[in-house]
XYZ file of C-alpha atoms in Angstrom:
407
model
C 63.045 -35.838 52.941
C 62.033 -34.133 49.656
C 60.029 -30.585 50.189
C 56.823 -30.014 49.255
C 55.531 -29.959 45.722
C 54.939 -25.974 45.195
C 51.891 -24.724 44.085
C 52.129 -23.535 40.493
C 48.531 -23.206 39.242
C 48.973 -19.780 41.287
C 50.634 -16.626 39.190
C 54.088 -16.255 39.436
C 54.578 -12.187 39.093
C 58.031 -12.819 37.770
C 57.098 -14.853 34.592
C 55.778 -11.629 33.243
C 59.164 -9.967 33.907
C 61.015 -12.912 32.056
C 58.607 -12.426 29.399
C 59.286 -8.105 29.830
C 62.864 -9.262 29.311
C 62.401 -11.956 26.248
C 60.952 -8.765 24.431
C 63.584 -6.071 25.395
C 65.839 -8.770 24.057
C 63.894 -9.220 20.811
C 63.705 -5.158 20.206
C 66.912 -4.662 21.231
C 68.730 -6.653 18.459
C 66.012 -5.376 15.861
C 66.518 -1.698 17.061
C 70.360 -1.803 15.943
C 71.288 0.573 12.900
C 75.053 0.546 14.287
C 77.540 0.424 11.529
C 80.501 1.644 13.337
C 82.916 -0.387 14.784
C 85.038 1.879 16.379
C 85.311 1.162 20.512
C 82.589 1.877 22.402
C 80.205 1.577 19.269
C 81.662 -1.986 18.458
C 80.845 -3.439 22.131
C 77.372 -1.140 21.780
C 76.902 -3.285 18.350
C 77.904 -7.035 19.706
C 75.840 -6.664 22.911
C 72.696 -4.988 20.302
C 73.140 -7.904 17.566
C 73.394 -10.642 20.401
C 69.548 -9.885 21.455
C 68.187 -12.305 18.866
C 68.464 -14.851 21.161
C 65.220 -13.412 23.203
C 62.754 -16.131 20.965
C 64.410 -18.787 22.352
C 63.797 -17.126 25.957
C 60.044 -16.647 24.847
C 60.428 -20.568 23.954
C 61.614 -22.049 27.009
C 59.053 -19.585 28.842
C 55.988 -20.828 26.789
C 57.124 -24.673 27.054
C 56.845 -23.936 30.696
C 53.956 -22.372 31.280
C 51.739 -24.388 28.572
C 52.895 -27.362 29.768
C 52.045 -26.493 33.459
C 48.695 -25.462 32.728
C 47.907 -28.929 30.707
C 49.322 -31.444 33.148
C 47.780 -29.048 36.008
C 44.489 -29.466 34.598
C 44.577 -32.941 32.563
C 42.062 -33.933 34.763
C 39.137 -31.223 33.638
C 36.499 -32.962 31.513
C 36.323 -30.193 29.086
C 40.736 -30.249 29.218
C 40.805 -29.699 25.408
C 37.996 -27.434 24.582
C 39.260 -25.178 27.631
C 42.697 -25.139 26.623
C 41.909 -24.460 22.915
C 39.126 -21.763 23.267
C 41.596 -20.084 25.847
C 44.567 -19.960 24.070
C 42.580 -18.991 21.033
C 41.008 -15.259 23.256
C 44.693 -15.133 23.651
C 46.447 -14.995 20.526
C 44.153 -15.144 17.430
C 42.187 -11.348 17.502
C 45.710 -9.631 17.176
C 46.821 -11.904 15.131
C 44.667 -11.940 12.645
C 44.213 -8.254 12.994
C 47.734 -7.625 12.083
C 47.387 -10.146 9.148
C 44.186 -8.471 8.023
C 45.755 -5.364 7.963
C 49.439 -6.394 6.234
C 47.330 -8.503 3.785
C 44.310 -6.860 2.712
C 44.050 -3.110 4.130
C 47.865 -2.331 3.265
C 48.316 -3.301 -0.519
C 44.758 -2.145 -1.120
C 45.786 1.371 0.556
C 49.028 1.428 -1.219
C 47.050 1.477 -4.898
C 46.155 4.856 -3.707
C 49.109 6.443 -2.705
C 51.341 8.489 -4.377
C 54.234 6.422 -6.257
C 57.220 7.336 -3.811
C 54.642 6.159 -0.715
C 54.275 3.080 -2.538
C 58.058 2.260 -2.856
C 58.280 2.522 1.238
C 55.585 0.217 1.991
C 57.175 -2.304 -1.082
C 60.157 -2.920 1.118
C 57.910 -5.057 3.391
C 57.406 -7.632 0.663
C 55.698 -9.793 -1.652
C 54.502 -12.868 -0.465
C 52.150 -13.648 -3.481
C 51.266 -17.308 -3.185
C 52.019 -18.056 0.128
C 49.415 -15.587 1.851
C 47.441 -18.453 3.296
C 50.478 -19.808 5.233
C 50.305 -16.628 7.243
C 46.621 -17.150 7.460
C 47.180 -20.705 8.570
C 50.260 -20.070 11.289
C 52.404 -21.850 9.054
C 54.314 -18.872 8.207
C 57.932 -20.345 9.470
C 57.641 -22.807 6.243
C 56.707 -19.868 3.965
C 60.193 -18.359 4.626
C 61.957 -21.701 4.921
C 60.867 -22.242 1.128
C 61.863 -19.091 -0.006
C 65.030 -19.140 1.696
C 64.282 -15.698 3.150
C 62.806 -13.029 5.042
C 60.344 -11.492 2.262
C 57.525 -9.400 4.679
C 58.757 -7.373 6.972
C 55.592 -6.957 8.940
C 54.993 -10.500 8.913
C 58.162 -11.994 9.084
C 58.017 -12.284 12.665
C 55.141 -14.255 13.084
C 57.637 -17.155 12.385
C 58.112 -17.895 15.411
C 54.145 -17.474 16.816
C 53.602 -20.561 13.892
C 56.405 -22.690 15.690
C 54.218 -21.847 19.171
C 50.866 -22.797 17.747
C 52.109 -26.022 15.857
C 53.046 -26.999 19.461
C 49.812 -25.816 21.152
C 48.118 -28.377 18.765
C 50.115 -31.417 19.077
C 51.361 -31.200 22.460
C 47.555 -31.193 24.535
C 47.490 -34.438 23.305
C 50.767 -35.727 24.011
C 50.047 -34.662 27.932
C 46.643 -35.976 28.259
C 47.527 -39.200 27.127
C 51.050 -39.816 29.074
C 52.431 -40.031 31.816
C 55.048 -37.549 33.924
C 57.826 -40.181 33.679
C 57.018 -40.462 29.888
C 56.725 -37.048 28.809
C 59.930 -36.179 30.814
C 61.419 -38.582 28.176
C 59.510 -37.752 25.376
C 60.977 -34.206 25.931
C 64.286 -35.146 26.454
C 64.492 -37.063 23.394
C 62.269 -34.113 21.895
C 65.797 -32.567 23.014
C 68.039 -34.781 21.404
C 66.543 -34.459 18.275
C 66.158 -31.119 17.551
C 69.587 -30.926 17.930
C 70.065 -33.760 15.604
C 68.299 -32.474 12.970
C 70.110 -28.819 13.053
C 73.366 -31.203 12.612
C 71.636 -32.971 9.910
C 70.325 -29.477 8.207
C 73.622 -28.111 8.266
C 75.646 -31.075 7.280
C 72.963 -31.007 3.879
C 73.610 -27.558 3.839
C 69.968 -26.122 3.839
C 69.692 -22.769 3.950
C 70.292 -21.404 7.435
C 67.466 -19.010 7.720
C 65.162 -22.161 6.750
C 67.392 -24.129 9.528
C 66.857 -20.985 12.151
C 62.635 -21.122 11.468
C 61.440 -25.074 10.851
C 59.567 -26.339 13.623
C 61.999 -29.235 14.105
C 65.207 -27.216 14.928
C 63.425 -25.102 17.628
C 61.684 -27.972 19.645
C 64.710 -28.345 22.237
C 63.859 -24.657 23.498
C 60.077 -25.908 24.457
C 61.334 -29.069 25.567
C 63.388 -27.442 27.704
C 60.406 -25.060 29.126
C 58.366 -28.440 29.673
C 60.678 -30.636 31.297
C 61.340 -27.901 34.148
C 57.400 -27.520 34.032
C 57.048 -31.289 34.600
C 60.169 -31.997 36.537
C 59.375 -29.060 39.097
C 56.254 -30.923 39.981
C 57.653 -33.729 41.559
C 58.822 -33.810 45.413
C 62.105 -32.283 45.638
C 61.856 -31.836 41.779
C 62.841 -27.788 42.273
C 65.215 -28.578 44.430
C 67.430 -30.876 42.346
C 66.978 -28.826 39.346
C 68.562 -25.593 41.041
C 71.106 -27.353 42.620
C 71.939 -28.266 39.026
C 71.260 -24.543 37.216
C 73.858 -23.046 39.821
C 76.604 -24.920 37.688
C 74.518 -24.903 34.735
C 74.388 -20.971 34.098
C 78.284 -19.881 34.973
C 79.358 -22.988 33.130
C 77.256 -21.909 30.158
C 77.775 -18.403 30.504
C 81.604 -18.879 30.041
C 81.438 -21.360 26.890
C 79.626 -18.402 25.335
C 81.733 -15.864 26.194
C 84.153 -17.742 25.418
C 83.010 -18.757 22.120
C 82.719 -14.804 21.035
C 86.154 -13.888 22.468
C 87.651 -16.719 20.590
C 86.334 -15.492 17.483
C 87.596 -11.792 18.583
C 91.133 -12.765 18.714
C 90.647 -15.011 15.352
C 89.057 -12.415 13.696
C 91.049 -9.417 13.216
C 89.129 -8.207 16.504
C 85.833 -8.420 14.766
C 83.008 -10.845 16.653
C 80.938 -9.854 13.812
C 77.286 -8.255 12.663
C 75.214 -10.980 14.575
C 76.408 -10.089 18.151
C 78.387 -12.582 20.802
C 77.309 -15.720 19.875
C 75.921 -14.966 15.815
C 72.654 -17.404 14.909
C 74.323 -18.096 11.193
C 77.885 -19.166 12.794
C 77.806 -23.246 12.787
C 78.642 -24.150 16.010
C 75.395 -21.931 17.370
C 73.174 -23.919 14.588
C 74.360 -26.883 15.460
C 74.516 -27.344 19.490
C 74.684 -23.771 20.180
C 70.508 -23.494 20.264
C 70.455 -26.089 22.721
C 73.042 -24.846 24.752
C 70.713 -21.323 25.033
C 67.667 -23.093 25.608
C 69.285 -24.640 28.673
C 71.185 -21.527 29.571
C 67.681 -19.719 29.544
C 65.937 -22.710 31.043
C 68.643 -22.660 34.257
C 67.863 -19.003 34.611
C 63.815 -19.684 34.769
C 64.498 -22.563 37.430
C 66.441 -20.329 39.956
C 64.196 -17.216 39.725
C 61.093 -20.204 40.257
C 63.137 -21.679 42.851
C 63.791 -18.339 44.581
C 60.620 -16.991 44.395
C 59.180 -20.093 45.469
C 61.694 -19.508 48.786
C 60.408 -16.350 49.663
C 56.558 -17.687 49.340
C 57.434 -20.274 52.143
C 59.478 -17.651 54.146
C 57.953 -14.161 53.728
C 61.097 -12.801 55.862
C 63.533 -14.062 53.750
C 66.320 -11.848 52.174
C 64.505 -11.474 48.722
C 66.894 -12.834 45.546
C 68.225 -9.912 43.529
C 66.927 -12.305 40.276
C 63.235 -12.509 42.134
C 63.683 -8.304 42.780
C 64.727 -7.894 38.381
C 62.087 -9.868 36.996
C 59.475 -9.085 39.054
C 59.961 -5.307 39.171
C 57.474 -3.357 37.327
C 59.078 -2.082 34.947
C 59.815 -5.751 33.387
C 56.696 -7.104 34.754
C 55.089 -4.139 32.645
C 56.786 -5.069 29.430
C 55.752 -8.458 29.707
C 51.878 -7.949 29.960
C 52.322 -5.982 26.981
C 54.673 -7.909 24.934
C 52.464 -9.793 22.869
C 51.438 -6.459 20.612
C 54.925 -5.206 21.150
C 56.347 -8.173 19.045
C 53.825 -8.039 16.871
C 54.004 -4.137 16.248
C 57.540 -3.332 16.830
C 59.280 -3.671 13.258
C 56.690 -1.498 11.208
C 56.635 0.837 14.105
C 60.412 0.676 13.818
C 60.675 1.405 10.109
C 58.375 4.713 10.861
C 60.452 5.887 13.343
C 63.517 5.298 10.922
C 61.808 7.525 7.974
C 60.449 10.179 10.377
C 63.203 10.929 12.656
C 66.175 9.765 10.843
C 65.127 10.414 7.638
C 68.450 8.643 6.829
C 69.381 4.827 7.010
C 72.614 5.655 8.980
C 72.532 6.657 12.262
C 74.375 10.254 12.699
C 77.419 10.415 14.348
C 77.729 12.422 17.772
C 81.105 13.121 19.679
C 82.556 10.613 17.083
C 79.884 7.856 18.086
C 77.025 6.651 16.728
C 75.860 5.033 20.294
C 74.159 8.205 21.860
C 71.870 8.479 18.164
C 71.654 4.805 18.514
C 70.021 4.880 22.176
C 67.422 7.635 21.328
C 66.592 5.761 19.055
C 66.128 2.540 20.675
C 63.994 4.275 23.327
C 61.874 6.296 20.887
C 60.957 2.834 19.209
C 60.572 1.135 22.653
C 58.454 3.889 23.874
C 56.225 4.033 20.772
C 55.550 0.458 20.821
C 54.728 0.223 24.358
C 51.736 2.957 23.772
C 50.959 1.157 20.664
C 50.200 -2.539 22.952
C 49.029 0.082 25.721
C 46.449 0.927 23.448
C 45.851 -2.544 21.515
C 45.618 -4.053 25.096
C 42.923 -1.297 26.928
C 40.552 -1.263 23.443
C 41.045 -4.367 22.013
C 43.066 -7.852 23.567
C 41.310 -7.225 26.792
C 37.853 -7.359 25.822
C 38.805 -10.712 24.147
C 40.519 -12.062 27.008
C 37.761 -11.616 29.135
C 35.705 -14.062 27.347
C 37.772 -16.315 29.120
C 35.711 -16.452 32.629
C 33.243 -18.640 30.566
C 35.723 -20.966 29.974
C 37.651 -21.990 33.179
C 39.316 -24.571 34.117
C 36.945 -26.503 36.751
């Protein structure tokens, strides 16, 4: 007989640590100034470059939880003004602070600086033209039309776009279907995302256009919502763990495997991008999908766990429950919202104040101990920078929310 449906409109502690470890992820692979190759700094530089794939964590995550919270509450007669007003506390006052601030307050501050000032805050871009696509969350088709990264404050928010386009399409889609029908619309959601990567690639569009249209990143939030929709249906958790336990070792050795191939191939060079590199064909192509499932597995049996130890308080706790919910994660995930937002300028400070060099120095013939004090140093700063944006500013936003709840 099929368990129990779970309860899931309660917090799960351990989301925040998945989302504490989606921006470690994220820093991580922006963090790395590693140039040298030479053993222990050429492992230090694949692991480093291979944390890029920490969106597409943040994207099976957010298809998750958003997709919970809508079918969970589909039934509220104010379902779309809640949802929108919510997620709006949420995510546009930092937002649009940031925006305000790289938009306006920077270039107009810059006029009054001297000249060599001015050529360090150049190198985050121009974007004349296109300013209103940041202003409108349609930032990921800015830089697909260009064909490049041009802010480098902004850049980032490429990936916040792809989240809001879905936050106003998808209410709809839930409130109007069924389960059985949106577990279908999101597989073939699924399907072609992946299809359309092929199709982008076999056109030959430019891959950083490929890496940020909407399109090619649906599968990863298809992904987060089928587990969200699958999980509540009796003995819906069940079957999908049973099926992550082969999922994630099976996975986890094609991408090994993948990078080790192109170790041996290579002269013993994976390359700049890490493991598994986000410009090498086979990752455009299926590879995406293949990470979005990967990371989606990895959700199900820390839910599935956690879930286990809810129903049996004096059960052996999962080491995966004990990592993502421990505070340190957990910590990083409340905050991670300003963290992503602040961490590249913040970055770029650190570079110019401490290094005062683009290279990182060399220490007992190794650039990995300058590299790691300087990961941490950026790490630290940005986590008192969200500290600080969360205590005077998010949270006085957020707490609008209490006037609209879901009834």
């Amino acid at each position: 007989m099929p368990s129990a449906i779970p309860n899931f409109r309660k917090h799960l502690p351990l989301l925040d640590g998945v989302r504490g470890a989606a921006i470690l992820l994220v820093m991580i692979f922006h963090m790395s100034l590693l140039s040298s190759e030479r053993g222990i700094d050429g492992v230090a530089r694949t692991l480093f470059s291979s944390g890029w794939c920490g969106v597409d964590l943040f994207f099976v995550l957010s298809g998750f939880l958003i997709t919970g919270i809508l079918y969970d509450t589909r039934e509220d007669a104010k379902y779309f003004k809640t949802f929108y007003i919510r997620r709006a506390l949420r995510i546009f006052p930092l937002y649009y602070a940031v925006v305000f601030f790289s938009l306006i307050v920077l270039p107009a501050a810059a006029a009054h600086l001297p000249h060599a000032a001015q050529a360090k805050l150049d190198r985050f871009g121009r974007i004349e033209g296109d300013e209103w696509m940041y202003w409108a969350y349609l930032s990921n088709f800015a830089i697909a039309k260009a064909g490049q990264f041009r802010h480098g404050i902004l850049d980032i928010s490429w990936s916040l776009a792809i989240e809001e386009q879905f936050y106003l399409v998808w209410p709809t889609v839930v409130f109007f279907f069924s389960r059985t029908v949106l577990i279908r619309i999101c597989m073939g959601a699924i399907v072609f995302s992946l299809a359309f990567r092929c199709w982008l690639l076999y056109t030959g569009v430019n891959p950083i256009a490929l890496h940020v249209l909407t399109p090619s990143r649906l599968d990863a939030l298809a992904v987060g919502a089928f587990i969200a929709l699958v999980v509540r249906q009796a003995g819906g958790l069940e079957r999908l763990a049973a099926a992550a336990r082969v999922v994630i070792p099976v996975v986890g050795l094609l991408l090994i495997g993948d990078g080790v191939f192109r170790y041996w191939t290579h002269s013993g060079r994976i390359g700049e991008e890490g493991l598994f590199s986000a410009n090498l064909p086979e990752i455009q192509a299926a590879g995406l999908t293949v990470l979005a499932v990967f990371f989606g597995a990895i959700l199900v049996r820390a839910v599935a766990a956690s879930q286990r130890e809810i129903a049996d308080p004096g059960a052996r706790r999962s080491r995966l429950v004990r990592v993502f919910e421990s505070r340190v994660l957990r910590s990083f995930g409340k905050y991670s919202y300003a963290m992503y937002l602040f961490h590249l300028p913040l970055r770029a400070l650190v570079r110019d104040l401490i290094l005062k060099q683009k290279q990182l120095p060399m220490i007992a013939d190794s650039q990995l101990p300058a590299q790691l004090a300087f990961t941490v140093a950026c790490i630290g700063i940005t986590y008192a920078a969200a500290w600080l944006s969360w205590n005077l500013y998010e949270k006085h936003w957020l707490g609008l929310k209490r006037f609209f709840e879901y009834r």
